[in-house]
């Protein structure tokens, strides 16, 4: 498979690994800016999916590779930061703002819309944390002389607009969860009964639609056409990814390329395009905006790959939802795809489907004998390293707050791949 080629030689040299990651990021940005890119893998992906958004997903598993952060100066090796504590005050304000934004005239709709925004069930708030940290990491100081206080006013206005992106992103994310739970007939989410279980499918769908409509209103208030286009594309990607999951052919179901494209649409598009929106609002260059995009894309892919692992290794209590959820719903994820490479006879079981519980047991037996879990973790690590390389490639700065946020973004790349829930 194309998946197994490309960067495998860099596993022997960690220093070379980071340089190669940085070269790859530069190459991706150059390719993005060139309408005549001849990148063979993108071309092949274009043939499969017929869309220009088909990026290169096939970063190989880096066996034994551990990320070495190449910082912008030796003095940056400092105390570890808790990324969530850095933006805790803003997250609290954001949570209150979200609760006020989802108020509806109809009591039942209001109860449904605020279901996952209530105190105690807001989730990890991972995406808003990333976006608020990215906003500081790309902080732009006003260089031109301005009347006293005007610079601070502009920075405050910018921060408010970037906070709005975090709010929009969280509403889109929660809306997608509500719709996914209906499609998957899920009965738990975030450790409590899913909304479709508690209030029924119809109200869950309407609550998701209501959140998307509120997100659209907030997005329009930014009056930035490029940002509106980015976030509108995210919604399109969510629908496309879910449709890809529901309507796969046998070959597509067993294709890692297809799976990674679907994963980008369903998970990574939201965080990558939101990170890019943060950069655009800050007036950053195309190159910096693409680095923000690459960070979000690779962080999102790493996050989902670890989710794939945890679906097999985690417990229902730790995950806040049922374990083995994907395979029981007939969804083939990275660990099974890797196991299939080692044991081709598993393909016949996958083709039969998993309605029969004995097929689930057979698949789990093959997975246990394979390196499927390990290789999925390695692939997640390679994407986490590309995310870290994107932050490392940002223009240098002496601003300590900016540097602190960048260190926190680097820290998140490691937290994503070492988490157990």
mmCIF file of C-alpha atoms in Angstrom:
data_model
loop_
_atom_site.group_PDB
_atom_site.id
_atom_site.type_symbol
_atom_site.label_atom_id
_atom_site.label_comp_id
_atom_site.label_asym_id
_atom_site.label_seq_id
_atom_site.Cartn_x
_atom_site.Cartn_y
_atom_site.Cartn_z
ATOM 1 C CA UNK A 1 0.000 0.000 0.000
ATOM 2 C CA UNK A 2 1.033 3.602 -0.518
ATOM 3 C CA UNK A 3 0.615 3.886 3.228
ATOM 4 C CA UNK A 4 3.750 1.862 3.925
ATOM 5 C CA UNK A 5 6.130 4.036 1.918
ATOM 6 C CA UNK A 6 7.445 7.564 1.967
ATOM 7 C CA UNK A 7 9.313 8.530 5.124
ATOM 8 C CA UNK A 8 10.233 5.113 6.558
ATOM 9 C CA UNK A 9 13.967 5.790 6.276
ATOM 10 C CA UNK A 10 13.843 8.607 8.830
ATOM 11 C CA UNK A 11 13.060 6.231 11.692
ATOM 12 C CA UNK A 12 16.789 5.595 12.237
ATOM 13 C CA UNK A 13 17.689 9.217 12.869
ATOM 14 C CA UNK A 14 15.519 11.336 15.165
ATOM 15 C CA UNK A 15 17.259 14.573 14.169
ATOM 16 C CA UNK A 16 16.748 13.753 10.528
ATOM 17 C CA UNK A 17 13.167 12.892 11.386
ATOM 18 C CA UNK A 18 12.397 16.416 12.533
ATOM 19 C CA UNK A 19 14.192 17.955 9.575
ATOM 20 C CA UNK A 20 12.189 15.697 7.274
ATOM 21 C CA UNK A 21 8.961 16.667 9.049
ATOM 22 C CA UNK A 22 9.823 20.331 8.496
ATOM 23 C CA UNK A 23 10.676 19.649 4.843
ATOM 24 C CA UNK A 24 7.357 17.852 4.424
ATOM 25 C CA UNK A 25 5.439 20.784 5.916
ATOM 26 C CA UNK A 26 7.228 23.183 3.603
ATOM 27 C CA UNK A 27 6.488 20.891 0.673
ATOM 28 C CA UNK A 28 2.808 20.661 1.611
ATOM 29 C CA UNK A 29 2.539 24.453 1.805
ATOM 30 C CA UNK A 30 4.306 24.881 -1.522
ATOM 31 C CA UNK A 31 1.989 22.290 -3.056
ATOM 32 C CA UNK A 32 -1.049 24.038 -1.619
ATOM 33 C CA UNK A 33 0.025 27.325 -3.184
ATOM 34 C CA UNK A 34 0.740 25.781 -6.579
ATOM 35 C CA UNK A 35 -2.200 24.936 -8.798
ATOM 36 C CA UNK A 36 0.039 22.723 -10.938
ATOM 37 C CA UNK A 37 1.296 20.443 -8.160
ATOM 38 C CA UNK A 38 2.256 17.028 -9.508
ATOM 39 C CA UNK A 39 2.393 15.255 -6.173
ATOM 40 C CA UNK A 40 1.619 11.673 -7.197
ATOM 41 C CA UNK A 41 -0.211 10.678 -4.034
ATOM 42 C CA UNK A 42 -2.482 13.709 -4.163
ATOM 43 C CA UNK A 43 -3.151 12.923 -7.807
ATOM 44 C CA UNK A 44 -4.104 9.352 -6.940
ATOM 45 C CA UNK A 45 -6.277 10.565 -4.073
ATOM 46 C CA UNK A 46 -7.958 13.013 -6.455
ATOM 47 C CA UNK A 47 -8.829 10.090 -8.714
ATOM 48 C CA UNK A 48 -10.362 8.157 -5.828
ATOM 49 C CA UNK A 49 -12.415 10.967 -4.278
ATOM 50 C CA UNK A 50 -12.707 13.461 -7.117
ATOM 51 C CA UNK A 51 -12.074 16.461 -4.905
ATOM 52 C CA UNK A 52 -9.293 18.969 -4.403
ATOM 53 C CA UNK A 53 -9.397 18.538 -0.627
ATOM 54 C CA UNK A 54 -7.769 15.097 -0.906
ATOM 55 C CA UNK A 55 -4.568 15.713 1.002
ATOM 56 C CA UNK A 56 -1.656 13.384 1.604
ATOM 57 C CA UNK A 57 -2.521 11.175 4.567
ATOM 58 C CA UNK A 58 0.035 8.414 4.097
ATOM 59 C CA UNK A 59 2.628 9.363 6.656
ATOM 60 C CA UNK A 60 4.080 5.953 7.603
ATOM 61 C CA UNK A 61 4.323 4.516 11.073
ATOM 62 C CA UNK A 62 7.652 5.627 12.511
ATOM 63 C CA UNK A 63 8.780 2.536 14.380
ATOM 64 C CA UNK A 64 10.428 3.465 17.667
ATOM 65 C CA UNK A 65 10.327 7.154 16.774
ATOM 66 C CA UNK A 66 9.899 9.561 19.646
ATOM 67 C CA UNK A 67 9.404 13.253 19.064
ATOM 68 C CA UNK A 68 12.377 15.513 19.747
ATOM 69 C CA UNK A 69 11.246 19.100 19.972
ATOM 70 C CA UNK A 70 13.645 21.329 18.056
ATOM 71 C CA UNK A 71 12.925 24.619 19.797
ATOM 72 C CA UNK A 72 13.692 28.081 18.535
ATOM 73 C CA UNK A 73 16.289 28.593 21.247
ATOM 74 C CA UNK A 74 17.994 26.472 23.883
ATOM 75 C CA UNK A 75 16.468 28.553 26.667
ATOM 76 C CA UNK A 76 12.981 27.374 25.789
ATOM 77 C CA UNK A 77 13.472 24.064 27.573
ATOM 78 C CA UNK A 78 11.502 25.124 30.608
ATOM 79 C CA UNK A 79 8.885 23.859 33.012
ATOM 80 C CA UNK A 80 6.039 21.802 31.633
ATOM 81 C CA UNK A 81 2.808 23.700 31.222
ATOM 82 C CA UNK A 82 -0.763 22.571 31.641
ATOM 83 C CA UNK A 83 -2.317 23.780 28.367
ATOM 84 C CA UNK A 84 -5.817 23.812 29.855
ATOM 85 C CA UNK A 85 -4.827 25.922 32.870
ATOM 86 C CA UNK A 86 -3.326 28.601 30.595
ATOM 87 C CA UNK A 87 -6.756 29.344 29.141
ATOM 88 C CA UNK A 88 -8.909 28.238 32.103
ATOM 89 C CA UNK A 89 -10.419 31.684 32.677
ATOM 90 C CA UNK A 90 -11.321 32.070 29.017
ATOM 91 C CA UNK A 91 -12.751 28.548 28.905
ATOM 92 C CA UNK A 92 -15.023 29.424 31.821
ATOM 93 C CA UNK A 93 -16.223 32.564 30.036
ATOM 94 C CA UNK A 94 -16.645 30.590 26.829
ATOM 95 C CA UNK A 95 -18.768 27.958 28.610
ATOM 96 C CA UNK A 96 -21.065 30.652 29.977
ATOM 97 C CA UNK A 97 -21.283 32.323 26.569
ATOM 98 C CA UNK A 98 -22.183 29.036 24.898
ATOM 99 C CA UNK A 99 -24.965 28.396 27.409
ATOM 100 C CA UNK A 100 -26.396 31.822 26.640
ATOM 101 C CA UNK A 101 -26.089 31.294 22.886
ATOM 102 C CA UNK A 102 -28.145 28.095 22.819
ATOM 103 C CA UNK A 103 -31.184 29.495 24.617
ATOM 104 C CA UNK A 104 -34.327 28.807 22.593
ATOM 105 C CA UNK A 105 -37.922 30.013 22.823
ATOM 106 C CA UNK A 106 -39.326 26.483 22.900
ATOM 107 C CA UNK A 107 -38.506 24.868 26.288
ATOM 108 C CA UNK A 108 -37.989 21.349 24.900
ATOM 109 C CA UNK A 109 -35.609 22.621 22.224
ATOM 110 C CA UNK A 110 -33.767 24.722 24.799
ATOM 111 C CA UNK A 111 -33.307 21.686 27.060
ATOM 112 C CA UNK A 112 -32.063 19.588 24.155
ATOM 113 C CA UNK A 113 -29.707 22.248 22.766
ATOM 114 C CA UNK A 114 -28.035 22.884 26.116
ATOM 115 C CA UNK A 115 -27.786 19.188 26.999
ATOM 116 C CA UNK A 116 -24.016 18.943 26.489
ATOM 117 C CA UNK A 117 -23.269 22.520 27.552
ATOM 118 C CA UNK A 118 -24.486 22.074 31.116
ATOM 119 C CA UNK A 119 -22.014 22.182 33.996
ATOM 120 C CA UNK A 120 -20.279 18.850 34.404
ATOM 121 C CA UNK A 121 -20.933 17.466 30.918
ATOM 122 C CA UNK A 122 -19.110 20.016 28.738
ATOM 123 C CA UNK A 123 -16.488 17.410 27.858
ATOM 124 C CA UNK A 124 -12.752 18.016 27.679
ATOM 125 C CA UNK A 125 -13.194 21.296 25.746
ATOM 126 C CA UNK A 126 -10.166 20.205 23.765
ATOM 127 C CA UNK A 127 -10.943 22.178 20.611
ATOM 128 C CA UNK A 128 -11.567 25.546 22.308
ATOM 129 C CA UNK A 129 -8.322 25.048 24.257
ATOM 130 C CA UNK A 130 -6.357 24.462 21.056
ATOM 131 C CA UNK A 131 -7.896 27.501 19.375
ATOM 132 C CA UNK A 132 -7.348 29.888 22.286
ATOM 133 C CA UNK A 133 -3.725 28.741 22.568
ATOM 134 C CA UNK A 134 -3.293 29.123 18.806
ATOM 135 C CA UNK A 135 -4.680 32.666 19.044
ATOM 136 C CA UNK A 136 -1.936 33.609 21.511
ATOM 137 C CA UNK A 137 0.716 31.624 19.638
ATOM 138 C CA UNK A 138 0.002 33.749 16.544
ATOM 139 C CA UNK A 139 -0.356 36.989 18.465
ATOM 140 C CA UNK A 140 0.401 39.997 16.240
ATOM 141 C CA UNK A 141 1.715 43.168 17.829
ATOM 142 C CA UNK A 142 0.604 46.409 16.223
ATOM 143 C CA UNK A 143 3.740 47.871 14.648
ATOM 144 C CA UNK A 144 2.431 51.172 13.334
ATOM 145 C CA UNK A 145 2.175 54.118 15.759
ATOM 146 C CA UNK A 146 -1.376 54.477 17.038
ATOM 147 C CA UNK A 147 -3.088 56.801 19.482
ATOM 148 C CA UNK A 148 -2.620 55.789 23.101
ATOM 149 C CA UNK A 149 -4.808 52.815 23.956
ATOM 150 C CA UNK A 150 -5.809 52.113 20.352
ATOM 151 C CA UNK A 151 -3.428 49.166 20.050
ATOM 152 C CA UNK A 152 -4.861 47.519 23.152
ATOM 153 C CA UNK A 153 -8.392 48.077 21.848
ATOM 154 C CA UNK A 154 -7.525 46.397 18.548
ATOM 155 C CA UNK A 155 -5.971 43.421 20.334
ATOM 156 C CA UNK A 156 -9.040 43.081 22.565
ATOM 157 C CA UNK A 157 -11.337 43.151 19.541
ATOM 158 C CA UNK A 158 -9.179 40.543 17.784
ATOM 159 C CA UNK A 159 -9.258 38.279 20.827
ATOM 160 C CA UNK A 160 -13.037 38.548 21.008
ATOM 161 C CA UNK A 161 -13.325 37.541 17.351
ATOM 162 C CA UNK A 162 -10.965 34.607 17.876
ATOM 163 C CA UNK A 163 -12.962 33.526 20.930
ATOM 164 C CA UNK A 164 -15.991 33.555 18.652
ATOM 165 C CA UNK A 165 -14.242 31.003 16.418
ATOM 166 C CA UNK A 166 -13.760 28.770 19.479
ATOM 167 C CA UNK A 167 -17.466 29.089 20.316
ATOM 168 C CA UNK A 168 -18.527 28.337 16.740
ATOM 169 C CA UNK A 169 -16.218 25.338 16.577
ATOM 170 C CA UNK A 170 -17.591 23.875 19.790
ATOM 171 C CA UNK A 171 -21.199 24.312 18.614
ATOM 172 C CA UNK A 172 -20.422 22.592 15.304
ATOM 173 C CA UNK A 173 -18.643 19.798 17.187
ATOM 174 C CA UNK A 174 -21.519 19.185 19.606
ATOM 175 C CA UNK A 175 -24.049 19.316 16.752
ATOM 176 C CA UNK A 176 -22.060 16.610 14.957
ATOM 177 C CA UNK A 177 -22.076 14.473 18.127
ATOM 178 C CA UNK A 178 -25.867 14.752 18.408
ATOM 179 C CA UNK A 179 -26.335 13.725 14.782
ATOM 180 C CA UNK A 180 -23.741 10.929 15.008
ATOM 181 C CA UNK A 181 -25.454 9.447 18.066
ATOM 182 C CA UNK A 182 -28.729 9.267 16.150
ATOM 183 C CA UNK A 183 -27.051 7.594 13.166
ATOM 184 C CA UNK A 184 -25.180 5.157 15.436
ATOM 185 C CA UNK A 185 -28.164 4.548 17.740
ATOM 186 C CA UNK A 186 -25.833 5.356 20.652
ATOM 187 C CA UNK A 187 -27.113 5.212 24.208
ATOM 188 C CA UNK A 188 -24.292 6.963 26.097
ATOM 189 C CA UNK A 189 -22.163 10.064 25.539
ATOM 190 C CA UNK A 190 -19.792 11.785 27.955
ATOM 191 C CA UNK A 191 -20.724 9.333 30.657
ATOM 192 C CA UNK A 192 -24.465 10.052 30.577
ATOM 193 C CA UNK A 193 -27.408 8.948 28.469
ATOM 194 C CA UNK A 194 -27.173 10.229 24.899
ATOM 195 C CA UNK A 195 -29.689 12.895 23.918
ATOM 196 C CA UNK A 196 -31.378 10.605 21.403
ATOM 197 C CA UNK A 197 -31.918 8.047 24.166
ATOM 198 C CA UNK A 198 -33.249 10.602 26.644
ATOM 199 C CA UNK A 199 -35.361 12.785 24.340
ATOM 200 C CA UNK A 200 -35.701 10.784 21.142
ATOM 201 C CA UNK A 201 -34.132 10.895 17.691
ATOM 202 C CA UNK A 202 -36.280 13.685 16.272
ATOM 203 C CA UNK A 203 -35.481 16.164 19.009
ATOM 204 C CA UNK A 204 -31.787 15.197 18.942
ATOM 205 C CA UNK A 205 -31.623 15.930 15.200
ATOM 206 C CA UNK A 206 -33.458 19.229 15.634
ATOM 207 C CA UNK A 207 -31.159 20.218 18.512
ATOM 208 C CA UNK A 208 -28.143 19.564 16.282
ATOM 209 C CA UNK A 209 -29.696 21.645 13.508
ATOM 210 C CA UNK A 210 -30.423 24.421 16.001
ATOM 211 C CA UNK A 211 -26.779 24.480 17.155
ATOM 212 C CA UNK A 212 -25.592 24.661 13.549
ATOM 213 C CA UNK A 213 -27.956 27.574 12.894
ATOM 214 C CA UNK A 214 -26.634 29.434 15.942
ATOM 215 C CA UNK A 215 -23.085 28.744 14.766
ATOM 216 C CA UNK A 216 -23.974 30.217 11.369
ATOM 217 C CA UNK A 217 -25.350 33.393 12.965
ATOM 218 C CA UNK A 218 -22.174 33.822 15.018
ATOM 219 C CA UNK A 219 -20.043 33.123 11.942
ATOM 220 C CA UNK A 220 -21.868 35.748 9.895
ATOM 221 C CA UNK A 221 -21.221 38.326 12.617
ATOM 222 C CA UNK A 222 -17.475 38.097 11.906
ATOM 223 C CA UNK A 223 -18.051 39.578 8.431
ATOM 224 C CA UNK A 224 -15.047 37.731 7.003
ATOM 225 C CA UNK A 225 -15.864 35.891 3.786
ATOM 226 C CA UNK A 226 -12.774 33.655 3.829
ATOM 227 C CA UNK A 227 -13.423 32.531 7.403
ATOM 228 C CA UNK A 228 -17.108 31.919 6.628
ATOM 229 C CA UNK A 229 -16.067 29.757 3.657
ATOM 230 C CA UNK A 230 -13.644 27.746 5.809
ATOM 231 C CA UNK A 231 -16.204 26.905 8.477
ATOM 232 C CA UNK A 232 -18.979 26.266 5.948
ATOM 233 C CA UNK A 233 -16.637 23.788 4.253
ATOM 234 C CA UNK A 234 -16.183 22.040 7.606
ATOM 235 C CA UNK A 235 -19.936 21.345 7.800
ATOM 236 C CA UNK A 236 -19.825 19.984 4.255
ATOM 237 C CA UNK A 237 -16.902 17.755 5.248
ATOM 238 C CA UNK A 238 -18.774 16.403 8.278
ATOM 239 C CA UNK A 239 -21.654 15.336 6.065
ATOM 240 C CA UNK A 240 -19.305 13.940 3.410
ATOM 241 C CA UNK A 241 -17.315 11.940 5.952
ATOM 242 C CA UNK A 242 -20.407 10.441 7.544
ATOM 243 C CA UNK A 243 -21.774 9.520 4.110
ATOM 244 C CA UNK A 244 -18.440 7.907 3.187
ATOM 245 C CA UNK A 245 -18.683 5.809 6.346
ATOM 246 C CA UNK A 246 -22.243 4.707 5.588
ATOM 247 C CA UNK A 247 -21.840 3.888 1.882
ATOM 248 C CA UNK A 248 -18.480 2.159 1.505
ATOM 249 C CA UNK A 249 -17.780 -0.572 -0.993
ATOM 250 C CA UNK A 250 -15.841 -3.638 0.167
ATOM 251 C CA UNK A 251 -12.569 -2.307 -1.255
ATOM 252 C CA UNK A 252 -13.067 1.157 0.234
ATOM 253 C CA UNK A 253 -13.880 -0.339 3.623
ATOM 254 C CA UNK A 254 -10.519 -2.113 3.616
ATOM 255 C CA UNK A 255 -8.490 0.839 2.291
ATOM 256 C CA UNK A 256 -6.306 2.828 4.679
ATOM 257 C CA UNK A 257 -6.237 5.733 2.203
ATOM 258 C CA UNK A 258 -10.029 5.871 2.154
ATOM 259 C CA UNK A 259 -10.190 5.565 5.924
ATOM 260 C CA UNK A 260 -7.762 8.438 6.504
ATOM 261 C CA UNK A 261 -9.623 10.672 4.066
ATOM 262 C CA UNK A 262 -12.885 9.926 5.871
ATOM 263 C CA UNK A 263 -11.168 10.574 9.213
ATOM 264 C CA UNK A 264 -9.994 13.961 7.989
ATOM 265 C CA UNK A 265 -13.527 14.894 6.961
ATOM 266 C CA UNK A 266 -15.190 13.636 10.154
ATOM 267 C CA UNK A 267 -12.610 14.760 12.733
ATOM 268 C CA UNK A 268 -9.605 16.738 11.537
ATOM 269 C CA UNK A 269 -11.251 19.199 9.138
ATOM 270 C CA UNK A 270 -12.979 21.056 11.975
ATOM 271 C CA UNK A 271 -9.858 21.706 14.034
ATOM 272 C CA UNK A 272 -7.570 22.343 11.039
ATOM 273 C CA UNK A 273 -9.829 24.882 9.356
ATOM 274 C CA UNK A 274 -10.639 26.530 12.695
ATOM 275 C CA UNK A 275 -6.917 26.936 13.411
ATOM 276 C CA UNK A 276 -6.506 28.487 9.972
ATOM 277 C CA UNK A 277 -9.439 30.825 10.681
ATOM 278 C CA UNK A 278 -7.692 31.977 13.867
ATOM 279 C CA UNK A 279 -4.601 32.825 11.795
ATOM 280 C CA UNK A 280 -6.578 34.659 9.128
ATOM 281 C CA UNK A 281 -8.390 36.817 11.678
ATOM 282 C CA UNK A 282 -4.969 37.730 13.107
ATOM 283 C CA UNK A 283 -3.841 38.952 9.681
ATOM 284 C CA UNK A 284 -1.164 36.295 9.359
ATOM 285 C CA UNK A 285 0.496 35.388 6.068
ATOM 286 C CA UNK A 286 -0.628 32.495 3.894
ATOM 287 C CA UNK A 287 2.411 30.498 5.016
ATOM 288 C CA UNK A 288 1.651 30.944 8.722
ATOM 289 C CA UNK A 289 -2.037 30.209 8.137
ATOM 290 C CA UNK A 290 -1.054 26.942 6.445
ATOM 291 C CA UNK A 291 1.202 26.027 9.385
ATOM 292 C CA UNK A 292 -1.780 26.567 11.697
ATOM 293 C CA UNK A 293 -3.855 24.381 9.359
ATOM 294 C CA UNK A 294 -1.196 21.638 9.338
ATOM 295 C CA UNK A 295 -1.026 21.680 13.130
ATOM 296 C CA UNK A 296 -4.784 21.252 13.431
ATOM 297 C CA UNK A 297 -4.987 18.618 10.709
ATOM 298 C CA UNK A 298 -2.267 16.403 12.129
ATOM 299 C CA UNK A 299 -3.371 16.892 15.729
ATOM 300 C CA UNK A 300 -6.915 15.917 14.705
ATOM 301 C CA UNK A 301 -5.732 12.814 12.859
ATOM 302 C CA UNK A 302 -3.560 11.761 15.810
ATOM 303 C CA UNK A 303 -6.502 12.301 18.155
ATOM 304 C CA UNK A 304 -8.813 10.080 16.109
ATOM 305 C CA UNK A 305 -6.200 7.351 15.669
ATOM 306 C CA UNK A 306 -5.808 7.145 19.448
ATOM 307 C CA UNK A 307 -9.608 7.054 19.698
ATOM 308 C CA UNK A 308 -9.458 4.030 17.395
ATOM 309 C CA UNK A 309 -7.012 2.360 19.780
ATOM 310 C CA UNK A 310 -9.015 3.238 22.892
ATOM 311 C CA UNK A 311 -12.151 1.757 21.359
ATOM 312 C CA UNK A 312 -10.375 -1.604 21.686
ATOM 313 C CA UNK A 313 -8.277 -1.044 24.819
ATOM 314 C CA UNK A 314 -10.376 1.353 26.919
ATOM 315 C CA UNK A 315 -13.317 0.670 29.201
ATOM 316 C CA UNK A 316 -16.817 2.053 28.866
ATOM 317 C CA UNK A 317 -16.309 3.954 32.135
ATOM 318 C CA UNK A 318 -13.111 5.671 30.967
ATOM 319 C CA UNK A 319 -14.443 6.499 27.519
ATOM 320 C CA UNK A 320 -17.861 7.757 28.592
ATOM 321 C CA UNK A 321 -19.366 5.536 25.880
ATOM 322 C CA UNK A 322 -19.378 1.866 25.027
ATOM 323 C CA UNK A 323 -16.064 0.204 24.218
ATOM 324 C CA UNK A 324 -15.821 -1.830 20.979
ATOM 325 C CA UNK A 325 -18.441 0.600 19.688
ATOM 326 C CA UNK A 326 -16.998 0.945 16.182
ATOM 327 C CA UNK A 327 -16.554 -2.697 15.325
ATOM 328 C CA UNK A 328 -19.973 -3.584 16.743
ATOM 329 C CA UNK A 329 -21.430 -0.984 14.381
ATOM 330 C CA UNK A 330 -19.498 -2.502 11.487
ATOM 331 C CA UNK A 331 -16.984 0.348 11.285
ATOM 332 C CA UNK A 332 -13.493 -0.803 10.334
ATOM 333 C CA UNK A 333 -10.796 1.394 11.866
ATOM 334 C CA UNK A 334 -7.001 1.612 11.694
ATOM 335 C CA UNK A 335 -6.111 -1.239 14.130
ATOM 336 C CA UNK A 336 -8.208 -3.739 12.127
ATOM 337 C CA UNK A 337 -6.852 -2.409 8.832
ATOM 338 C CA UNK A 338 -3.291 -2.933 10.043
ATOM 339 C CA UNK A 339 -4.152 -6.389 11.381
ATOM 340 C CA UNK A 340 -5.585 -7.233 7.961
ATOM 341 C CA UNK A 341 -2.222 -6.444 6.367
ATOM 342 C CA UNK A 342 -0.590 -9.091 8.584
ATOM 343 C CA UNK A 343 -3.449 -11.591 8.338
ATOM 344 C CA UNK A 344 -5.115 -11.310 4.905
ATOM 345 C CA UNK A 345 -7.635 -13.992 5.905
ATOM 346 C CA UNK A 346 -9.204 -11.366 8.194
ATOM 347 C CA UNK A 347 -10.528 -9.690 5.031
ATOM 348 C CA UNK A 348 -13.121 -12.446 4.626
ATOM 349 C CA UNK A 349 -14.414 -11.795 8.148
ATOM 350 C CA UNK A 350 -14.605 -8.048 7.492
ATOM 351 C CA UNK A 351 -16.480 -8.639 4.254
ATOM 352 C CA UNK A 352 -19.043 -10.774 6.103
ATOM 353 C CA UNK A 353 -19.700 -7.915 8.496
ATOM 354 C CA UNK A 354 -19.978 -7.872 12.275
ATOM 355 C CA UNK A 355 -23.685 -8.430 12.818
ATOM 356 C CA UNK A 356 -22.697 -11.901 13.978
ATOM 357 C CA UNK A 357 -20.947 -11.551 17.393
ATOM 358 C CA UNK A 358 -18.682 -14.484 16.548
ATOM 359 C CA UNK A 359 -17.139 -12.426 13.718
ATOM 360 C CA UNK A 360 -16.326 -9.703 16.250
ATOM 361 C CA UNK A 361 -14.572 -12.312 18.392
ATOM 362 C CA UNK A 362 -12.608 -13.634 15.399
ATOM 363 C CA UNK A 363 -11.528 -10.111 14.421
ATOM 364 C CA UNK A 364 -10.424 -9.394 18.000
ATOM 365 C CA UNK A 365 -8.423 -12.616 18.032
ATOM 366 C CA UNK A 366 -6.557 -11.616 14.878
ATOM 367 C CA UNK A 367 -6.054 -8.114 16.245
ATOM 368 C CA UNK A 368 -4.541 -9.534 19.426
ATOM 369 C CA UNK A 369 -2.020 -11.561 17.397
ATOM 370 C CA UNK A 370 -1.114 -8.613 15.170
ATOM 371 C CA UNK A 371 0.712 -5.322 15.606
ATOM 372 C CA UNK A 372 -2.461 -3.428 14.700
ATOM 373 C CA UNK A 373 -2.711 -1.519 17.980
ATOM 374 C CA UNK A 374 1.013 -0.725 18.036
ATOM 375 C CA UNK A 375 1.117 0.421 14.419
ATOM 376 C CA UNK A 376 -1.912 2.655 14.959
ATOM 377 C CA UNK A 377 -0.155 4.275 17.921
ATOM 378 C CA UNK A 378 2.951 4.730 15.786
ATOM 379 C CA UNK A 379 0.937 6.383 13.030
ATOM 380 C CA UNK A 380 -0.678 8.675 15.600
ATOM 381 C CA UNK A 381 2.799 9.550 16.873
ATOM 382 C CA UNK A 382 3.986 10.432 13.366
ATOM 383 C CA UNK A 383 1.047 12.815 12.921
ATOM 384 C CA UNK A 384 1.649 14.308 16.372
ATOM 385 C CA UNK A 385 5.231 14.974 15.323
ATOM 386 C CA UNK A 386 4.103 16.718 12.153
ATOM 387 C CA UNK A 387 1.807 18.882 14.265
ATOM 388 C CA UNK A 388 4.727 19.752 16.548
ATOM 389 C CA UNK A 389 6.909 20.516 13.527
ATOM 390 C CA UNK A 390 4.308 23.016 12.319
ATOM 391 C CA UNK A 391 4.545 24.937 15.605
ATOM 392 C CA UNK A 392 8.329 24.735 15.507
ATOM 393 C CA UNK A 393 8.285 26.279 12.006
ATOM 394 C CA UNK A 394 6.376 29.404 13.078
ATOM 395 C CA UNK A 395 8.316 32.691 12.880
ATOM 396 C CA UNK A 396 10.562 33.263 15.872
ATOM 397 C CA UNK A 397 9.460 35.563 18.668
ATOM 398 C CA UNK A 398 10.786 36.932 21.953
ATOM 399 C CA UNK A 399 7.301 37.416 23.388
ATOM 400 C CA UNK A 400 7.123 35.106 26.425
ATOM 401 C CA UNK A 401 3.326 34.753 26.319
ATOM 402 C CA UNK A 402 3.500 33.685 22.685
ATOM 403 C CA UNK A 403 6.315 31.242 23.423
ATOM 404 C CA UNK A 404 4.419 29.817 26.400
ATOM 405 C CA UNK A 405 1.348 29.148 24.247
ATOM 406 C CA UNK A 406 3.490 27.498 21.598
ATOM 407 C CA UNK A 407 5.016 25.222 24.245
ATOM 408 C CA UNK A 408 1.506 24.371 25.382
ATOM 409 C CA UNK A 409 0.511 23.483 21.811
ATOM 410 C CA UNK A 410 3.574 21.228 21.632
ATOM 411 C CA UNK A 411 2.561 19.658 24.932
ATOM 412 C CA UNK A 412 -0.892 18.887 23.533
ATOM 413 C CA UNK A 413 0.655 16.816 20.738
ATOM 414 C CA UNK A 414 2.092 14.502 23.392
ATOM 415 C CA UNK A 415 -1.031 14.468 25.561
ATOM 416 C CA UNK A 416 -3.103 13.386 22.580
ATOM 417 C CA UNK A 417 -1.033 10.263 21.967
ATOM 418 C CA UNK A 418 -0.545 9.288 25.637
ATOM 419 C CA UNK A 419 -4.128 9.735 26.855
ATOM 420 C CA UNK A 420 -6.216 6.796 28.045
ATOM 421 C CA UNK A 421 -9.679 8.354 27.751
#
